XYZ file of C-alpha atoms in Angstrom:
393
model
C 124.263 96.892 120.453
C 123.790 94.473 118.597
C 120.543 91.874 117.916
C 117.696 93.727 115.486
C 119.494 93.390 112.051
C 119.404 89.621 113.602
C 115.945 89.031 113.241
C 115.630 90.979 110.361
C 117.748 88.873 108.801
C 115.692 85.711 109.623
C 113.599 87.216 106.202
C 116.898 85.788 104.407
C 116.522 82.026 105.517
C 112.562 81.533 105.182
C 111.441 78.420 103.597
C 111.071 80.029 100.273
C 114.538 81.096 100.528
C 115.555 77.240 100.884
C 113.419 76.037 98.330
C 114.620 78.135 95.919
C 118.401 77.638 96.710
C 117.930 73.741 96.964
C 116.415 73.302 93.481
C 119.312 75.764 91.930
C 121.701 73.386 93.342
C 120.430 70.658 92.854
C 119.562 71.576 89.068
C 122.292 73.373 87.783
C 125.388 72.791 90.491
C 127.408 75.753 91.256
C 126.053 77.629 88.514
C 124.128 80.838 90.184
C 126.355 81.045 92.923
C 127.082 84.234 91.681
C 123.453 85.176 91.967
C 123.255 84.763 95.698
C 126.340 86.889 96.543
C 125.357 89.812 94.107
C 121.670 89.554 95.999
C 123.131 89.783 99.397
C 125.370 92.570 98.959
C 121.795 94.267 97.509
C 120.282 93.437 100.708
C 122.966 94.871 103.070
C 122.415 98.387 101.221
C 119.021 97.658 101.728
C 118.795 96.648 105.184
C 121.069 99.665 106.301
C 118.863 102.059 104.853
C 116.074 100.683 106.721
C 117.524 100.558 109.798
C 119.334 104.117 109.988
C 115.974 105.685 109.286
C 114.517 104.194 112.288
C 117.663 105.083 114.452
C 117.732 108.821 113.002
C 113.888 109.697 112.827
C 112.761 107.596 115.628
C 110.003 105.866 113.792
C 109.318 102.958 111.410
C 108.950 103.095 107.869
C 105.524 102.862 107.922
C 104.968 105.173 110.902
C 107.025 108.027 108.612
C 104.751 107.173 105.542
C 101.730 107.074 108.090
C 102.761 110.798 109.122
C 103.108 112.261 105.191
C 100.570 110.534 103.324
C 96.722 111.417 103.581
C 93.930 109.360 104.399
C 93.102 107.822 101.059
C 96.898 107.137 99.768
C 97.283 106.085 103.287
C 94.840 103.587 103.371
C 95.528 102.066 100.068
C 99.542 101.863 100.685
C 98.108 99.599 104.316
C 96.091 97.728 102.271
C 99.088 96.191 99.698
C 101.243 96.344 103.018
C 99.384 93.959 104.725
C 98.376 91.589 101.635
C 102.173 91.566 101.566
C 102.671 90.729 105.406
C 100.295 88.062 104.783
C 101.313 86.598 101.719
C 104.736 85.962 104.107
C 103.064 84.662 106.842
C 101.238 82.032 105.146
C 104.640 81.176 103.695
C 106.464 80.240 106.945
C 103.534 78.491 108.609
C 103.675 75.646 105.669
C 107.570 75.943 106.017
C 106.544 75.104 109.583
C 103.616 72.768 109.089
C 106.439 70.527 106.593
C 109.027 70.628 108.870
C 106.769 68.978 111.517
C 105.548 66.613 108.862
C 109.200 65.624 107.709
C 110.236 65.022 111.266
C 107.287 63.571 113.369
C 104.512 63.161 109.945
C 102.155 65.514 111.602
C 99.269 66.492 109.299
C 99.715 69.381 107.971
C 97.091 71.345 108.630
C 97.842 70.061 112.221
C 101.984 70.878 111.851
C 100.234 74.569 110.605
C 98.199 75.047 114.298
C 101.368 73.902 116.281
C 103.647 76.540 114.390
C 101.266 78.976 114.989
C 100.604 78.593 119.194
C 104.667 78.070 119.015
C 105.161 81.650 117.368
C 103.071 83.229 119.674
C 104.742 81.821 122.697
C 107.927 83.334 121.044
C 106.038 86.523 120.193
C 104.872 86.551 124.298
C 108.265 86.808 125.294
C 108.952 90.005 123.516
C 105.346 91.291 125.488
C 106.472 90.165 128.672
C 110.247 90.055 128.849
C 111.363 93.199 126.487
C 112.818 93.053 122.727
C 116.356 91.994 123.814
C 114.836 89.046 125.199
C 112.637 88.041 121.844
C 116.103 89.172 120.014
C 118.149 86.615 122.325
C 114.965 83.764 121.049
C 115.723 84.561 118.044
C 119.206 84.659 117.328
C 119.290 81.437 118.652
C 116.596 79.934 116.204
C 118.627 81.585 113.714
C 121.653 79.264 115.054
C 119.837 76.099 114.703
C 118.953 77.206 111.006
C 122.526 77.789 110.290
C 123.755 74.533 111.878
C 120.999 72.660 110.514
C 120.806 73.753 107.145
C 124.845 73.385 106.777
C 125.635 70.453 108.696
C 125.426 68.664 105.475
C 128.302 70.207 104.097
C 130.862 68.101 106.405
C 129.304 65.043 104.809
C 129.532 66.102 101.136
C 131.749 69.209 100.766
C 131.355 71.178 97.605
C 134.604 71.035 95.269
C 136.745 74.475 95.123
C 136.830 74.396 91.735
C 132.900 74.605 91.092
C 132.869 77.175 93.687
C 135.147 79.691 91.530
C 133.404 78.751 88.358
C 130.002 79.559 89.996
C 131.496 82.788 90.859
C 130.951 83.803 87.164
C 127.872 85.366 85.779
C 126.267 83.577 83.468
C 123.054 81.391 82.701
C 122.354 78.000 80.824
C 118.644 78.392 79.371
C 115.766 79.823 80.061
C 114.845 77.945 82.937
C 118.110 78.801 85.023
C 116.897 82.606 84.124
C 114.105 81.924 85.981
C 115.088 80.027 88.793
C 117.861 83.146 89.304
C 115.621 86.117 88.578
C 113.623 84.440 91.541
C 116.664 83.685 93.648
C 117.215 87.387 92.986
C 113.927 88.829 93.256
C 112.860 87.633 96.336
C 116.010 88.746 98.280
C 114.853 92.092 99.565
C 111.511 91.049 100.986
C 109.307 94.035 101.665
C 108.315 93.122 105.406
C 112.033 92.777 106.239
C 112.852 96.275 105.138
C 109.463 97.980 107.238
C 110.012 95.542 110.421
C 113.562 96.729 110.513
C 113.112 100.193 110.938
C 110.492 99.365 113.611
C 113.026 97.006 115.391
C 115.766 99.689 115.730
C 113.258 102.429 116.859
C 112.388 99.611 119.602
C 115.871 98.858 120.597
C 117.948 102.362 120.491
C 114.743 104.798 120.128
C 115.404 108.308 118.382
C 119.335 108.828 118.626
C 121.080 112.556 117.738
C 124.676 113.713 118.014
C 127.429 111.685 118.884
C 125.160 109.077 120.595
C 124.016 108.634 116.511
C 127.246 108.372 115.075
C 128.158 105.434 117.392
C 125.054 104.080 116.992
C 125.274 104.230 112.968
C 128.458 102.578 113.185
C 127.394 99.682 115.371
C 124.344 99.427 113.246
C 126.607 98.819 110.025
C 128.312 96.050 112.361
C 124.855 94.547 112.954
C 123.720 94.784 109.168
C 126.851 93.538 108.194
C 127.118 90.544 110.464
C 123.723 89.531 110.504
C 123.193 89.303 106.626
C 126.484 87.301 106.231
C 125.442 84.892 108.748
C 122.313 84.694 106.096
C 123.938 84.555 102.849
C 126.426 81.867 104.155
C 123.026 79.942 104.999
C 121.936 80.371 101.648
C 125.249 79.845 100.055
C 125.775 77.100 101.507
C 121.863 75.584 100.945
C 123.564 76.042 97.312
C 126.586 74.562 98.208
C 124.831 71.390 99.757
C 122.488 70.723 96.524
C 125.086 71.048 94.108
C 127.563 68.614 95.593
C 124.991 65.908 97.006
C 122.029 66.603 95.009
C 122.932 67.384 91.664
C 120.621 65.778 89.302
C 118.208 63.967 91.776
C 114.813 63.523 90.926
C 111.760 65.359 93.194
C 114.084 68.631 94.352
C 111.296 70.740 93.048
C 110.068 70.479 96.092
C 110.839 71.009 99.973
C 110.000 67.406 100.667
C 111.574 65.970 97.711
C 114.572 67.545 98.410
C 114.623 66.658 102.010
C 113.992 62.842 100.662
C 116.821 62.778 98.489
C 119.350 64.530 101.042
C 118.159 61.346 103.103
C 118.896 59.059 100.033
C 122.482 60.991 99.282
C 123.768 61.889 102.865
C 122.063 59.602 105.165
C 118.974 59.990 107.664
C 121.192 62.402 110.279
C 121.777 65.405 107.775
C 118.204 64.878 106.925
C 117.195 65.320 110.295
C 118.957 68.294 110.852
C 117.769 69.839 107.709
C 114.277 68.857 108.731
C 115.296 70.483 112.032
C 116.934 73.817 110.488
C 113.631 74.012 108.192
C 111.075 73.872 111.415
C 113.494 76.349 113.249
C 113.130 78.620 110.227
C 109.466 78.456 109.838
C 109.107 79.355 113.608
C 111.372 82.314 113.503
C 110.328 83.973 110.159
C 106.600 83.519 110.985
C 107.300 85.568 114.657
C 109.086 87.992 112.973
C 106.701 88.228 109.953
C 103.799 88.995 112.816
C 106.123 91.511 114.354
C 105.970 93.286 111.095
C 102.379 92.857 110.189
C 102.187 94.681 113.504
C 104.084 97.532 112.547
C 102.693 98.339 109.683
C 99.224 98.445 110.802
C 100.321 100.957 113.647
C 102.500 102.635 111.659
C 99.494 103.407 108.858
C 96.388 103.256 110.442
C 97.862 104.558 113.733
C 96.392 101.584 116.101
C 98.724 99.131 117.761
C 97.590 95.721 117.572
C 98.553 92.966 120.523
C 101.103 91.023 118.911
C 99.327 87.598 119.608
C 96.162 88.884 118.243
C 97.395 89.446 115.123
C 99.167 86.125 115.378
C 95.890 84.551 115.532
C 93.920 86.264 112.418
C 97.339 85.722 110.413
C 97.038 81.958 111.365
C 94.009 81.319 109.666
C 94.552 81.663 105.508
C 97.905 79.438 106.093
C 95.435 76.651 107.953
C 92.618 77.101 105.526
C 95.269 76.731 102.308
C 96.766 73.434 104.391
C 93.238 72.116 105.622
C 91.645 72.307 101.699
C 94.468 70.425 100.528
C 96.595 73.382 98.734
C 99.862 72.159 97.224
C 101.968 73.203 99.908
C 105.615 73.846 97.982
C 103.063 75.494 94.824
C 101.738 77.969 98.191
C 105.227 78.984 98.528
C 105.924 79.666 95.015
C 102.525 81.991 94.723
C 103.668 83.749 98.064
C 106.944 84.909 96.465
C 104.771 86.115 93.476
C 102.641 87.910 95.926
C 106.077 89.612 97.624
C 107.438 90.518 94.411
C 104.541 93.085 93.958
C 105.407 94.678 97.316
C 108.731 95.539 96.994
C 108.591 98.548 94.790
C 106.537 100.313 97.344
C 109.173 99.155 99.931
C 112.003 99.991 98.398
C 111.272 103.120 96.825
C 110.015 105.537 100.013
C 113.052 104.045 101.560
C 115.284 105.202 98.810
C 113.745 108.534 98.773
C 113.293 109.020 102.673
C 117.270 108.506 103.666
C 118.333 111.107 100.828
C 115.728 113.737 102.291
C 117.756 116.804 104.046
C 114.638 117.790 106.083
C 113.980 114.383 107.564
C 117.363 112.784 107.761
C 119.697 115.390 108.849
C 123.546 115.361 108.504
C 122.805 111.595 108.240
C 120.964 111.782 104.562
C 122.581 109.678 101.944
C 125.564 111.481 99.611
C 124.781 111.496 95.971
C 127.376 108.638 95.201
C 125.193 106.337 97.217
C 121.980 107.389 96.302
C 122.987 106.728 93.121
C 123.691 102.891 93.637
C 120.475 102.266 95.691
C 118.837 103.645 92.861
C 120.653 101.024 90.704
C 119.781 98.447 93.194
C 116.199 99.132 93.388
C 115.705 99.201 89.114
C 117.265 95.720 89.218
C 115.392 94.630 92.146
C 112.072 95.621 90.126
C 113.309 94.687 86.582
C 113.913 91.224 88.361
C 110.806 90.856 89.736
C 108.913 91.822 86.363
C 111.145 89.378 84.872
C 109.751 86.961 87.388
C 106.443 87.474 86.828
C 106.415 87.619 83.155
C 108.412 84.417 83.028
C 105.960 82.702 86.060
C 103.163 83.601 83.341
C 104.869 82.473 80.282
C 105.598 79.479 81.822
């Protein structure tokens, strides 16, 4: 039963995700540690919600918006939907299109094309071959990341004792208030939490009596699994800049950072990070289509190949790459772009699992309502704290 919290997950270890987790490393050591294990046990909640709302109404998040809203709110609630589904989507291709760079020194704009005819080959096998299949593809990617990305760790293991003291909350400027209300921020991504609820719909379908109970409970398994396997990516990203990086110059950036993991640990862990980093690109960009796809059926009611959509989505990344766009400043204004879309994400979700009428026996208690309403204020206030400090800065 297990597999869509999987490639939900894949949302958790997108190039952003990296960037972000390399330069707090590499910057400030073990010091917002903390921040990525407070932000994944936000996105668990999160996830969970997502996903027993597809399992107990049968439909996507979208599709149940899609149902209440009418044409106008409708129509405008697509519109920042799919500005947010591309604003990701242009975000994996150039995690893609440097990956290819890094290991072979494709052209970008090139490396951008290739990840895109890969990612629908991986979105074809979901048309042809079922969603266990593209789940299988996936999970797999997701094991390259992992291995990839914390390979690096044998080489230069973090010390214990910076571990615990990163366990603490606390800051050291302004700048490390950025780089963690960012860390933070961009943690529940908005096309994670609607592809979810399409993913379990597609897996289990509409489940009732005791066929839902077991189902909830291997769902939690799934959720809880799947976004551990994540955070341990992330954590260790962290992990890797702190103890091998700390301090180098040019970890601003994807390449930089990949240059001085080269310089620090040798051209193998470099490889493999270049390798984790292309694996990562190609997974979240699939999945990021898969989602693009749901929302547009779920809110305008039309289902849309999969590999057409791959194609029009492919475009603004190869433009951006082709007119000579900064590609880690792309990522940065793609996280900026998310940050706006979570609110309208997060809230309907919120709301939705506590309704009687919709959700049944299932509906959330009042105890837990009450904490994903705590989650989702700090998951805005974060964001508006990112985007007021982006423009202060």
């Amino acid at each position: 039963m297990l597999g869509p919290a999987f490639v939900a997950a894949i949302a958790y270890v997108d190039p952003g995700n990296v960037a972000a987790n390399l330069t707090a490393g590499a910057r400030y050591g073990y010091l917002l540690l903390w921040v990525l294990v407070v932000a994944n046990g936000m996105a668990v909640l999160v996830q969970y919600q997502s996903a027993k709302l597809g399992l107990v109404t049968g439909d996507s998040l979208p599709g149940v918006l899609g149902g209440r809203l009418r044409r106008g709110p409708r129509l405008a609630y697509w519109v920042q939907a799919e500005v947010v589904a591309a604003a990701t989507d242009i975000a994996e291709v150039v995690g893609g299109a440097i990956a290819l760079q890094l290991l072979f020194g494709v052209p970008l704009p090139l490396g951008g094309v290739i990840v895109g005819v890969v990612s629908m080959g991986l979105l074809l096998t979901q048309n042809r071959y079922g969603q266990r299949r593209f789940e299988s593809v996936v999970v797999a990617l997701l094991a390259v990341i992992t291995i990839g990305f914390l390979c690096g760790l044998v080489v230069s293991p973090p010390d214990a004792r910076g571990v615990l003291s990163g366990l603490v909350p606390r800051f050291d400027g302004p700048d490390s208030v950025l780089l963690a209300a960012s860390m933070l921020g961009a943690t529940v991504m908005p096309h994670a939490i609607y592809v979810h609820s399409a993913l379990v719909r597609d897996r289990h379908g509409k489940a009732s009596g005791s066929a839902r109970v077991r189902l909830l409970r291997a769902t939690r398994w799934d959720v809880g699994t799947a976004l551990v396997i994540a955070g341990l990516v992330n954590i260790g990203l962290l992990l890797l800049a702190a103890s091998g990086l700390r301090g180098a110059a040019g970890t601003d950036s994807i390449e930089g950072a990949h240059a001085a993991i080269v310089v620090a640990l040798g051209p193998a862990v470099g490889i493999a990070f270049a390798v984790g980093l292309l694996a990562s690109g190609l997974a979240s960009t699939s999945v990021g289509a898969y989602a693009g796809a749901t929302i547009m059926e779920g809110l305008l009611h039309r289902r849309v190949p999969l590999l057409v959509r791959r194609v029009v989505t492919l475009i603004p990344a190869v433009v951006l790459l082709a007119a000579g766009a900064d590609p880690t400043w792309t990522l940065v204004l793609s996280q900026v772009v998310l940050s706006f879309g979570i609110p309208f994400a997060v809230i309907p979700l919120v709301r939705l699992t506590r309704d009687r009428a919709l959700m049944g026996t299932a509906r959330n208690g009042p105890w837990l309502h009450a904490v994903l309403i705590t989650v989702v204020v700090m998951v805005v206030a974060l964001n508006l704290t990112l985007l007021y400090l982006l423009v202060a800065t």
